[in-house]
XYZ file of C-alpha atoms in Angstrom:
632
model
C -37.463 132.213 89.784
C -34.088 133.822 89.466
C -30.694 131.907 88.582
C -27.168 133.439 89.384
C -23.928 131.877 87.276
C -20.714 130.746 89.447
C -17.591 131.042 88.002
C -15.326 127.587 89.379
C -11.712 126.714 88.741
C -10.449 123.277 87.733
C -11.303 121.933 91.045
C -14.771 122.948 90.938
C -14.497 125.691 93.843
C -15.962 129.058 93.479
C -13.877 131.965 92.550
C -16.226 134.571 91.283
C -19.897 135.191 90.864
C -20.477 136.106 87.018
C -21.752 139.297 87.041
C -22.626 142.240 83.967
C -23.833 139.429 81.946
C -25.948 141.167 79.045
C -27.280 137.544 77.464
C -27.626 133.995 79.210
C -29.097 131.225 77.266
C -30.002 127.528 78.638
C -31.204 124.595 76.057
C -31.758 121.332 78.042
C -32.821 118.323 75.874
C -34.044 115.022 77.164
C -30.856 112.198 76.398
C -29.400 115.269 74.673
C -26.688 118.097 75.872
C -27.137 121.150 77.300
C -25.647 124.336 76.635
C -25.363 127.480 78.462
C -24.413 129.978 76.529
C -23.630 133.436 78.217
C -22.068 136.867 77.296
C -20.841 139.566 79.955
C -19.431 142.566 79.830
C -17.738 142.480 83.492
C -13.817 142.635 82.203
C -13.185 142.010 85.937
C -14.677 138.561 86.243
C -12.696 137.149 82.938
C -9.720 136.013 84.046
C -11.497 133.010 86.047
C -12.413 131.902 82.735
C -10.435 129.416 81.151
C -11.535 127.036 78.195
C -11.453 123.209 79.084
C -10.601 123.850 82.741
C -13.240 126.567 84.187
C -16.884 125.610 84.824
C -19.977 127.774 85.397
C -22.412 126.532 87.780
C -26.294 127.281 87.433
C -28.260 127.798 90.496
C -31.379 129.842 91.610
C -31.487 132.574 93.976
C -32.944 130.689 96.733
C -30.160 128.317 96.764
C -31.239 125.361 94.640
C -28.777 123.798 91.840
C -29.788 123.808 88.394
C -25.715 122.053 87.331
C -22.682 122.172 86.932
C -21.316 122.905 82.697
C -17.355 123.480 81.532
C -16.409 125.848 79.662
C -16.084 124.758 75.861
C -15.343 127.700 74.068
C -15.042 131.580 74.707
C -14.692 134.327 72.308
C -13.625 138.079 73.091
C -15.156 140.343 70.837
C -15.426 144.343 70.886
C -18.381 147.168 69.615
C -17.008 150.243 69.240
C -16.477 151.003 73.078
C -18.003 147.968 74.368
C -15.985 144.666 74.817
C -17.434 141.458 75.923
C -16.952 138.063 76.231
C -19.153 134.972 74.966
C -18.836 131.901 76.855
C -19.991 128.778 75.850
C -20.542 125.187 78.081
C -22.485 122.261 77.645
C -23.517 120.020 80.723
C -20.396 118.380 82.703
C -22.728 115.321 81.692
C -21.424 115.677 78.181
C -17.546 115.018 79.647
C -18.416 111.158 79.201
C -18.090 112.069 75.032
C -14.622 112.623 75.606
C -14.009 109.351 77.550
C -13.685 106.139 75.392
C -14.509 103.089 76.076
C -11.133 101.128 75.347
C -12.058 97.649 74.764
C -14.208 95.397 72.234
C -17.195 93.800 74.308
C -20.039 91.579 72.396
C -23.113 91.774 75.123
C -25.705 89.611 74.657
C -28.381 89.358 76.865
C -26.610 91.767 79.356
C -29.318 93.350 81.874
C -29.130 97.397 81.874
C -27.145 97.566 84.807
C -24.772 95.599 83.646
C -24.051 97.194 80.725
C -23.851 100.429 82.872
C -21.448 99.324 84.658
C -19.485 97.696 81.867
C -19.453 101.436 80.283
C -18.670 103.745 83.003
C -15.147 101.250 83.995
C -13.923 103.484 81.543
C -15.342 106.953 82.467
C -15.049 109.460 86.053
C -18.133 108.944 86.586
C -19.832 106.188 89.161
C -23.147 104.178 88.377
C -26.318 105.306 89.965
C -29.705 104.297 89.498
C -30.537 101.622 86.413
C -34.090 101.548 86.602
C -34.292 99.698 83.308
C -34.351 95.962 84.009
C -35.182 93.849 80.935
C -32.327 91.975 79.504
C -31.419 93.905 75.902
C -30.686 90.783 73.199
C -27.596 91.992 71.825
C -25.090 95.378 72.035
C -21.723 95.667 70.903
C -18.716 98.135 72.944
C -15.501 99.064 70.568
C -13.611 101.911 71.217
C -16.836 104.344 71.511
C -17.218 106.922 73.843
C -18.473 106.565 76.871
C -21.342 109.280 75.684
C -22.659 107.040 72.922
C -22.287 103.675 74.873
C -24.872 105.116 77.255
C -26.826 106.131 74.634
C -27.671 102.777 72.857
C -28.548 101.841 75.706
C -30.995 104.230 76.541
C -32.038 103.771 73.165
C -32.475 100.052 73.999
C -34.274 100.568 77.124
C -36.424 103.663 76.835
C -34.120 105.085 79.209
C -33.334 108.329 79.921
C -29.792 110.013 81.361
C -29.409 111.845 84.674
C -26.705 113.001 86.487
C -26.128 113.055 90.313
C -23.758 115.515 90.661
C -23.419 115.040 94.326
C -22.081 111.554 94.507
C -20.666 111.722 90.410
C -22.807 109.180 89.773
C -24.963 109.073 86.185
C -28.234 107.554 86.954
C -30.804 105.953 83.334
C -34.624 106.396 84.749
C -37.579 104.904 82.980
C -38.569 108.354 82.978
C -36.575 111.946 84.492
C -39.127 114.559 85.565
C -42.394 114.643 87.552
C -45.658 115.333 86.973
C -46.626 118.482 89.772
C -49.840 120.231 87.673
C -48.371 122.567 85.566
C -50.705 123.957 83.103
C -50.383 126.376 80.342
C -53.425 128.173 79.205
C -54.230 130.552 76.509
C -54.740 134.083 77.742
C -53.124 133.078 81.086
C -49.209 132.448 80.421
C -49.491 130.934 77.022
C -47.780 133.504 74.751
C -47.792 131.109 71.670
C -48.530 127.328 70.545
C -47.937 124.954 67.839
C -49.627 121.566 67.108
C -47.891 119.267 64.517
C -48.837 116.272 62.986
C -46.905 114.157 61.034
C -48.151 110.870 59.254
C -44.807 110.570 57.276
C -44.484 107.547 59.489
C -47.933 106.308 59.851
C -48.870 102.410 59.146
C -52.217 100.764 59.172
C -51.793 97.237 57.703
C -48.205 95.578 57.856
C -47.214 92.966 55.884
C -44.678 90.344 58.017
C -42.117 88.573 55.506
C -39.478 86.140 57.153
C -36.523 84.968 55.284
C -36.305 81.588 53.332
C -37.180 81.204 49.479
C -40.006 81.352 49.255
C -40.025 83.757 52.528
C -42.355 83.463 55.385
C -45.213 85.250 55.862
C -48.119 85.547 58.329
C -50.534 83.113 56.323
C -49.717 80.200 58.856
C -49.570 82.122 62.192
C -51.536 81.169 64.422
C -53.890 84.689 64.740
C -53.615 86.026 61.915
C -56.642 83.977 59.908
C -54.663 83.293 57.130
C -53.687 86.603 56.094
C -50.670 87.999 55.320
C -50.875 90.863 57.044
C -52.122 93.428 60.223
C -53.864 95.706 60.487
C -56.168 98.224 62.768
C -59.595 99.282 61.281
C -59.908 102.153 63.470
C -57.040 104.101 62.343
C -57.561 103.361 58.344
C -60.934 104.718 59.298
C -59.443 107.868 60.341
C -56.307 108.303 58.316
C -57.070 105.916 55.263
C -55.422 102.815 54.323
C -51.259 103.231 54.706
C -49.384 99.835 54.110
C -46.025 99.057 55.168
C -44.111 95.888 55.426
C -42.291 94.243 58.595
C -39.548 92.579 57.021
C -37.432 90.497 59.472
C -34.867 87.871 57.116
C -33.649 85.992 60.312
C -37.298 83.739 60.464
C -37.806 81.416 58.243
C -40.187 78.775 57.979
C -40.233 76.762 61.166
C -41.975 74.190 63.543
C -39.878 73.989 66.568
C -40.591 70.532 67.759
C -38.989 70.383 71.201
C -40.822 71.568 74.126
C -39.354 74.315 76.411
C -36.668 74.709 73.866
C -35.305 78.025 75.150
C -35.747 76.479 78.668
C -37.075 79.506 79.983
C -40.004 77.937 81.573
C -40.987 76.759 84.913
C -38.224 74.902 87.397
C -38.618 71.766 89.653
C -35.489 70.382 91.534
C -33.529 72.902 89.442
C -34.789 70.914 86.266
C -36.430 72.768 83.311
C -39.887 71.662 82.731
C -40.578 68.874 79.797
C -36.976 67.518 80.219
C -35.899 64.738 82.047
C -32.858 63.356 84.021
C -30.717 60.401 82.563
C -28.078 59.146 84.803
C -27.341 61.393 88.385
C -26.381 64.656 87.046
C -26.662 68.144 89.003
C -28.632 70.366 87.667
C -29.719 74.004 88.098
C -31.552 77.164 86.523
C -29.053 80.050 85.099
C -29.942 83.463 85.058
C -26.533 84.305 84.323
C -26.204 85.999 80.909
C -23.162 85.489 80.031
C -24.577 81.721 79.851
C -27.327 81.782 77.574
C -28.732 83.661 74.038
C -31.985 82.875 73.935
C -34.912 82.938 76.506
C -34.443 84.553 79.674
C -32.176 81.057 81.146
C -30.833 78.230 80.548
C -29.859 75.018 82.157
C -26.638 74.308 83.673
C -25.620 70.156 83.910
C -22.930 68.899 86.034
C -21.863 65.728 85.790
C -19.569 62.857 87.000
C -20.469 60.204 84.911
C -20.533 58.790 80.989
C -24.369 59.345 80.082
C -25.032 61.859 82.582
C -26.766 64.546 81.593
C -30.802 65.833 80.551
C -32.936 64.316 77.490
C -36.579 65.128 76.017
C -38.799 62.151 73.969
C -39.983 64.424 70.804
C -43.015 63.418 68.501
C -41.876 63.160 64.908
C -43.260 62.253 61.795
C -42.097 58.416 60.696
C -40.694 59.023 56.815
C -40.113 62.916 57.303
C -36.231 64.634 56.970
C -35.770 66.695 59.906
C -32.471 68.256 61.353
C -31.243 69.075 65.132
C -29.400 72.440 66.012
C -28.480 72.401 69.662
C -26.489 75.310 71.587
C -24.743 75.004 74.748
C -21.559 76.237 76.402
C -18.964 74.323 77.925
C -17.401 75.008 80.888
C -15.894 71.799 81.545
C -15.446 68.206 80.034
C -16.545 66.562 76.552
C -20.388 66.542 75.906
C -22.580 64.690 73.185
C -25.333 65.606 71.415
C -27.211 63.381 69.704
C -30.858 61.557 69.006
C -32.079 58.249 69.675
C -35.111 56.884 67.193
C -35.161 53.580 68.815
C -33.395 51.821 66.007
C -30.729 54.572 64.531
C -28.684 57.255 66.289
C -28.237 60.750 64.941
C -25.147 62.368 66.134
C -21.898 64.453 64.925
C -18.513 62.557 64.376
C -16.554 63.980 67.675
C -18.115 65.192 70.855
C -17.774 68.861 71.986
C -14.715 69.161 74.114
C -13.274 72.183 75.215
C -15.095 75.783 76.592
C -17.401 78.150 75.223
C -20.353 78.490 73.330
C -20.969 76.035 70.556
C -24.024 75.072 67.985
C -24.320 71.476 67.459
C -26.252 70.991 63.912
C -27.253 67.356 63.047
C -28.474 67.536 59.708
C -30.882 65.690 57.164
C -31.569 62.317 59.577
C -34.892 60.650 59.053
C -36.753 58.929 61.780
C -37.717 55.323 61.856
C -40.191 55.859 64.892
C -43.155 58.537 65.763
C -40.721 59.584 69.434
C -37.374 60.579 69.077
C -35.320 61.158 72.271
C -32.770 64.127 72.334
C -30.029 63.573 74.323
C -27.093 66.007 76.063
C -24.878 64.215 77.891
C -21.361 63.704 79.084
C -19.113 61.111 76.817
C -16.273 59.416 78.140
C -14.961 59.279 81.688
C -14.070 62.317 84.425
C -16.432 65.111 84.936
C -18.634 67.726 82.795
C -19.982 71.290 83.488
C -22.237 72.587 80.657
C -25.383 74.946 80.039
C -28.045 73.944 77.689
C -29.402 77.186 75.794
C -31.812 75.835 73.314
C -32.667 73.114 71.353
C -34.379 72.806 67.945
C -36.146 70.060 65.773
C -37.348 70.909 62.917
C -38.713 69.376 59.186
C -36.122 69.701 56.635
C -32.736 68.762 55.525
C -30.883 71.780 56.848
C -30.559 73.671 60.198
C -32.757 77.081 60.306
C -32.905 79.859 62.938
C -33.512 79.382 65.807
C -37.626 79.675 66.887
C -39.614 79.111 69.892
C -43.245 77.147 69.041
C -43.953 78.278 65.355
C -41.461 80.836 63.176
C -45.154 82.343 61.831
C -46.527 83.052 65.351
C -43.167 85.196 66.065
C -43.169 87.182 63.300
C -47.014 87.898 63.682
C -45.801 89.183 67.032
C -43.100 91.162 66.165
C -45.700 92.583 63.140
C -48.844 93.503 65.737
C -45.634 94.932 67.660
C -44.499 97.520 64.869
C -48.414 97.847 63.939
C -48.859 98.961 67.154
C -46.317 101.952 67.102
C -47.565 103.237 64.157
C -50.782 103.189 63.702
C -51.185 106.754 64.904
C -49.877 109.644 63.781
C -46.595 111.682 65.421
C -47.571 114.712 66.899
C -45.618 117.369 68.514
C -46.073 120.534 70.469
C -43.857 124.367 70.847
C -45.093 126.757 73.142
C -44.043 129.821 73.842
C -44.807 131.408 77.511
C -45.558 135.004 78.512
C -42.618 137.149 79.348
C -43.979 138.915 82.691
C -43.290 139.021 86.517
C -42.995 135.935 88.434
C -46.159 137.536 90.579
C -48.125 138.160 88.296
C -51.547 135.476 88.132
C -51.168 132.195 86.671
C -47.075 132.033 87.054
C -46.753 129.669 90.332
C -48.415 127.319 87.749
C -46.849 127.405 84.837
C -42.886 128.594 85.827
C -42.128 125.842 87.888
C -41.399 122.744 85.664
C -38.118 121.228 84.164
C -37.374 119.331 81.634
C -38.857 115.543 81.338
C -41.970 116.947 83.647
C -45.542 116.355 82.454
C -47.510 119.590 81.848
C -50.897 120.647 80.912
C -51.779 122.547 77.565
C -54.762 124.231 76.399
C -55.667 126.242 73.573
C -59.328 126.011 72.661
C -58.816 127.893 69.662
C -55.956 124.868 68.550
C -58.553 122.389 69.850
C -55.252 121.526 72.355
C -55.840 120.315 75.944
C -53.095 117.516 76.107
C -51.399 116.344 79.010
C -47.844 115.665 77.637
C -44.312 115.692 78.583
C -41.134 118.351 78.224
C -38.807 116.978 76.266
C -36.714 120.025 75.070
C -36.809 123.560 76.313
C -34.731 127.057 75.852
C -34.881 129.851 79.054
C -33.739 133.086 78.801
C -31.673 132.996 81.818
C -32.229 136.728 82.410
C -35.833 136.924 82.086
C -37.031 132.774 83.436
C -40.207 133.560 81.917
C -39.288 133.661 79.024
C -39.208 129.816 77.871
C -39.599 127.652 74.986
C -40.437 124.036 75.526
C -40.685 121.229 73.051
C -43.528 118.650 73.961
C -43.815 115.349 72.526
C -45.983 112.416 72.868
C -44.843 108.836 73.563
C -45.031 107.729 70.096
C -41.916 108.950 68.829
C -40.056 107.303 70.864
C -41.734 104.072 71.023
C -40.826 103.654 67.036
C -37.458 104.478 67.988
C -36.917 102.005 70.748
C -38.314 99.390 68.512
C -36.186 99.664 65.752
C -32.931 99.917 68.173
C -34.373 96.566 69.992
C -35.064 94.780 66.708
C -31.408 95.984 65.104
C -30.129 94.592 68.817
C -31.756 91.306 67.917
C -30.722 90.863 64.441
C -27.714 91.715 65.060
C -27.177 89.160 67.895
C -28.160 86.786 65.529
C -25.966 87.357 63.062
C -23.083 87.212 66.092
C -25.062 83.436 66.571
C -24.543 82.205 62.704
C -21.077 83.080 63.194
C -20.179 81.266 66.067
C -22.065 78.346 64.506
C -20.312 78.351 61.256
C -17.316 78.267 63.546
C -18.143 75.736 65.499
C -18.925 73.145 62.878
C -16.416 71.496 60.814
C -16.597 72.907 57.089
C -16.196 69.398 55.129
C -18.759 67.550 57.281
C -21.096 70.445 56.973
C -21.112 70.669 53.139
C -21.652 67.396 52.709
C -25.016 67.272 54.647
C -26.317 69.873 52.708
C -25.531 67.971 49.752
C -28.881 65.571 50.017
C -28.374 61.965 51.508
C -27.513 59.902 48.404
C -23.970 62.495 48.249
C -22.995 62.096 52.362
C -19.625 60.842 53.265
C -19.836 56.728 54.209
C -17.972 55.094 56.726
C -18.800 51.128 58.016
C -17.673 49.781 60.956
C -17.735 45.838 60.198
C -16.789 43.667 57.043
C -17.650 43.295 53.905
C -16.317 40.291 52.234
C -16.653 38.444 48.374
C -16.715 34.420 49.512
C -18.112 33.466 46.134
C -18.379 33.952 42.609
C -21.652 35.226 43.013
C -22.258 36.551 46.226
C -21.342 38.311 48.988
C -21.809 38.458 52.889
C -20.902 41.328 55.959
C -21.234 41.451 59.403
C -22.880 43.061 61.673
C -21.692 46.432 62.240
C -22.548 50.577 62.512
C -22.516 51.877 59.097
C -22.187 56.262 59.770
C -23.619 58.376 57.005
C -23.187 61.945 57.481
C -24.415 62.769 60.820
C -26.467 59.363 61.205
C -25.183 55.858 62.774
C -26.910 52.793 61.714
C -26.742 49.381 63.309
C -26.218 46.815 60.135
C -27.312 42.882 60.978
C -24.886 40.325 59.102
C -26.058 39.261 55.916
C -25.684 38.649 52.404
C -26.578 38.818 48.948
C -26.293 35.739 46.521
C -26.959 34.199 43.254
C -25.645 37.330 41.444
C -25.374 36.405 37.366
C -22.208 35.886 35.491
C -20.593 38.901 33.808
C -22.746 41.654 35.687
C -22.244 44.662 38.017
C -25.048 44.806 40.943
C -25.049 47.606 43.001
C -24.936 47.447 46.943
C -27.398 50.409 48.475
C -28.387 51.143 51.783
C -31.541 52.221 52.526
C -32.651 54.334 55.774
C -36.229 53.162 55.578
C -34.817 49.380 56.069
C -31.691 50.485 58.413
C -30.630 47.295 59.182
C -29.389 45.725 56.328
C -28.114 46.535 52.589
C -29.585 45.523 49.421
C -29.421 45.188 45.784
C -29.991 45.913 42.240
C -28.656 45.813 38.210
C -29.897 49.800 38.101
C -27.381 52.161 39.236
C -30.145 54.776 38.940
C -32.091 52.588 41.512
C -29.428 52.686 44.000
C -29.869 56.071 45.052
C -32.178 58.633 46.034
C -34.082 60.685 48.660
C -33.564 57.685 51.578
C -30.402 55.568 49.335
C -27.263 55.632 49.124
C -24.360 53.661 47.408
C -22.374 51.932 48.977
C -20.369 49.438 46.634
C -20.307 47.957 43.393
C -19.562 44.044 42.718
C -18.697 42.718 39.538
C -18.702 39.308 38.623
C -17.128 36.942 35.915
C -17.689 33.651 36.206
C -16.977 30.166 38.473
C -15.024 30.087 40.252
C -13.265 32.872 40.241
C -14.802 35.295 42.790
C -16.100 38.412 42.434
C -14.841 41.489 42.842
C -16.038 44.691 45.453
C -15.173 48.519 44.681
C -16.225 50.034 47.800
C -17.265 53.948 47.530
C -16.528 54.446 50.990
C -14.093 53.624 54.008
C -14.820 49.753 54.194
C -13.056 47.059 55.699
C -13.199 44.101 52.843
């Protein structure tokens, strides 16, 4: 194979053939950019060239077109009687570096295509083929170039670059290259080879820690026999015991109780499976992206009526503290969130009104009933458009990360997951072929392979005879048989892809928390995480003193924190003279208020204060010093 150099103006048309060239130099790199690198001592020929504006085009004698490369930099240089000039291009590829992407984009959940798309609005070039197709959990655009943009998210995919220089379009395959039986061979065209292997990177048994204090670990998941770690026997066998640790701070300790919660599961009537109609709402599966986080959909509502909207019954624990964290985007209308025990209802103070994405945490609420029924529904008259993303119940008094099932079984995942990509060693390859005549035996093949192709390699001598892939090579443009190639095996880039697609995910997350901490309002919050006895108060009847030793309310919703409770009229009599008593309420008797001389009594885990009443003596009454908004 023989390659002749074009010289082309600014336009890209032809104006000279390069000739007198004394070195020519071609390194190609998988995702990487290539450089051709020639010197020539034709004086004639360098007036065509022109840095920034002049571009050399590769191609073989018989006609075929290895690219198209500008000209970066060229340097005239003289020895003794011989002048010459060194020219130096990289790939017309490499142009998207120079082209930013002007804008600030947050992506989450953005198929590949998309994101191609999204990057190349600012660039020449046109999309080709995406052949990437899993949605990537979270990528971030500001003001990069174009170049690195399509980077990440080849190095989010697996992905690897291509350009169609025919129709300008830039293409991301699963994999560029072919596999077409080239094999190098010892004593055949194999001048000389190199096997590496590196266990700098090597792990046999990974420890998984979550976040929370104390943190989660793999003890509780649901494969990993109460261990705290993974591991793979046969490759301690073989390399001895290397430990590492999986350390992932956005799990913590959780039981998602709802079913379906990131309904991504199966659809009937456009209604996600385990949930349930109330009212006449419309409803439908998104796919959409841009309208959900988690799981691979979500559920749009549309609704015309107060109450409309979807709900799930959810088994609970009677006496437990649990808390709520709901996510949704509005498009349209005011929507509730909220759950129904049977007796109580647990909801925030306003409704969500507005558009966008909002997190809905209902904190530190304790059943009075094994079934709970979660409710998202329109409030209040007109219309609503909204899509439910996920949906969380879980034991405790504060709102924790999101999880789908158990926290313990994802992080054992995500553990077998980095376990997996290194358990085995790195290992690379550099060979070296035989510099001789394109006719000579064993040439047709070994010469004709590019880069990303899969080759055949065997030394016996190096105990090599690997089928592997190209994923760097240098050709001596002069003499094509002369060529060094870099091989590789998949492992080094599956650790890489790994650790971009966890970084993608905790990195989303964090973009999550944010948009929750915005979305909730900062006084209500703090209280909740206060404990229950602390919560603001708030009762919607009347309390009222009608004796000198007693007292009597009616029936009405008393609202602590996030939880309204309905209150049957009552009261509480024959109080002693000359004596504070102590009014409490008391969420595991949530209909009523009671009693007591001990102020120490009055609160705790499920009480909380609600008034003081001091008395004197007949008949003057006594008097009430409410702690909270109350109508006396």
């Amino acid at each position: 194979m023989s390659y002749v150099v074009d010289v082309l103006d600014v336009s890209k048309t032809k104006v000279a053939e390069l000739t007198g060239m004394v070195h020519a130099n071609l390194r190609e790199k998988v995702n990487g950019i290539s450089l051709l690198t020639v010197e020539t001592v034709e004086k004639s020929k360098w007036e065509y060239i022109k840095a920034g504006i002049s571009f050399l085009r590769l191609r073989t004698v018989q006609g075929g077109l290895h690219g198209t490369y500008r000209v970066m930099e060229m340097k005239k240089s003289r020895s003794r009687e011989r002048p010459s000039m060194t020219i130096i291009t990289r790939h017309i590829l490499a142009d998207t570096a120079d082209e930013v992407f002007a804008g600030a984009v947050d992506c989450i959940r953005y198929v590949p295509t998309e994101l191609v798309n999204l990057a190349l609005s600012f660039s020449g070039f046109d999309t080709g083929t995406v052949e990437p197709s899993a949605p990537i959990p979270y990528v971030r655009f500001e003001y990069d170039s174009v170049l690195d943009c399509l980077l990440r998210i080849c190095s989010l995919t697996g992905g690897e670059l291509a350009l169609d220089e025919e129709h300008n379009r830039i293409d991301i395959r699963n994999s560029i290259g072919s596999a077409n039986g080239a094999i190098l061979r010892y004593g055949l065209n194999l001048k000389e080879a190199a096997r590496t292997i590196n266990t700098s990177r090597l792990a046999n048994r990974v420890y998984g820690v979550g976040g929370g204090n104390p943190p989660l670990n793999l003890s509780g998941a649901t494969s990993s026999g109460g261990y705290t770690y993974a591991s793979n026997v046969s490759s301690i066998n073989t390399y001895g015991l290397r430990e590492a640790t999986y350390h992932d701070p956005t799990l913590e300790e959780v039981i998602n109780h709802i079913a379906t919660p990131a309904f991504d599961g199966s659809y009937a009537n456009g209604l996600c499976e385990n949930w349930t109609k109330t009212g006449a709402p419309a409803v439908s599966k998104n796919t959409d992206p841009q309208y959900y986080i988690y799981g691979l959909a979500s559920q749009r509502v549309q609704t015309s009526a107060s109450g409309d909207g979807i709900q799930q019954d959810v088994n609970v624990n009677p006496g437990k503290v649990y808390s709520l964290l709901a996510n949704i985007i509005v498009s349209a209308g005011t929507v509730r969130v909220e759950v129904v025990d049977g007796t109580s209802v647990y909801k925030r103070a306003e409704a969500v009104t507005g558009t966008g994405f909002v997190s809905i945490r209902i904190e530190n609420w304790k059943p009075n009933n094994s079934t709970v029924t979660v409710k998202i529904v329109q409030e209040g008259a007109g219309s609503a458009d909204f899509y439910a993303d996920s949906v969380q119940i879980d034991e405790g008094a504060r709102v924790k990360p999101f999880t789908i099932g158990k926290s313990a079984d994802t992080l054992w995942d995500r553990t077998v997951e980095y376990l997996n990509v290194h358990k085995d060693p790195e290992i690379t390859y550099e060979v070296e072929l035989v510099d001789i005549q394109s006719d000579s035996p064993g040439m047709n093949a070994s010469g004709n392979f590019g880069l990303g192709d899969t080759i055949t390699v065997i030394d016996s001598t190096l105990d090599l005879n690997i089928e592997t892939r190209v994923m760097e090579r240098t050709i001596d443009i002069l003499r094509p048989r002369s060529i060094k190639v870099r091989l590789d095996n998949p492992m080094r880039s599956l650790v890489d892809i790994l650790d971009a697609l966890r970084s993608a995910q905790k990195e989303g997350i964090k973009r999550t928390r944010a948009a929750m901490a915005e979305s909730s309002t900062a006084a209500e919050t703090g209280s909740t995480r206060l404990g229950f006895s602390s919560q603001t108060i708030r009762f919607y009847g009347t309390i009222t003193a009608d004796s000198w030793n007693g007292i009597s309310w009616t029936s009405g919703t008393l609202r602590i924190g996030n939880a309204y409770y309905a209150i049957s009229a009552g009261s509480a009599t024959d109080f002693t003279g000359s004596s504070t008593y102590y009014i409490y309420f008391d969420r595991t008797n949530p209909t009523t208020f009671g009693s007591t001389t001990d102020m120490d009594s009055a609160e705790g885990e499920d009480r909380i204060l609600v008034l003081a009443v001091t008395t004197t003596s007949s008949p003057t009454f006594c008097s009430i010093h409410p702690l909270g908004i109350i109508h006396i």
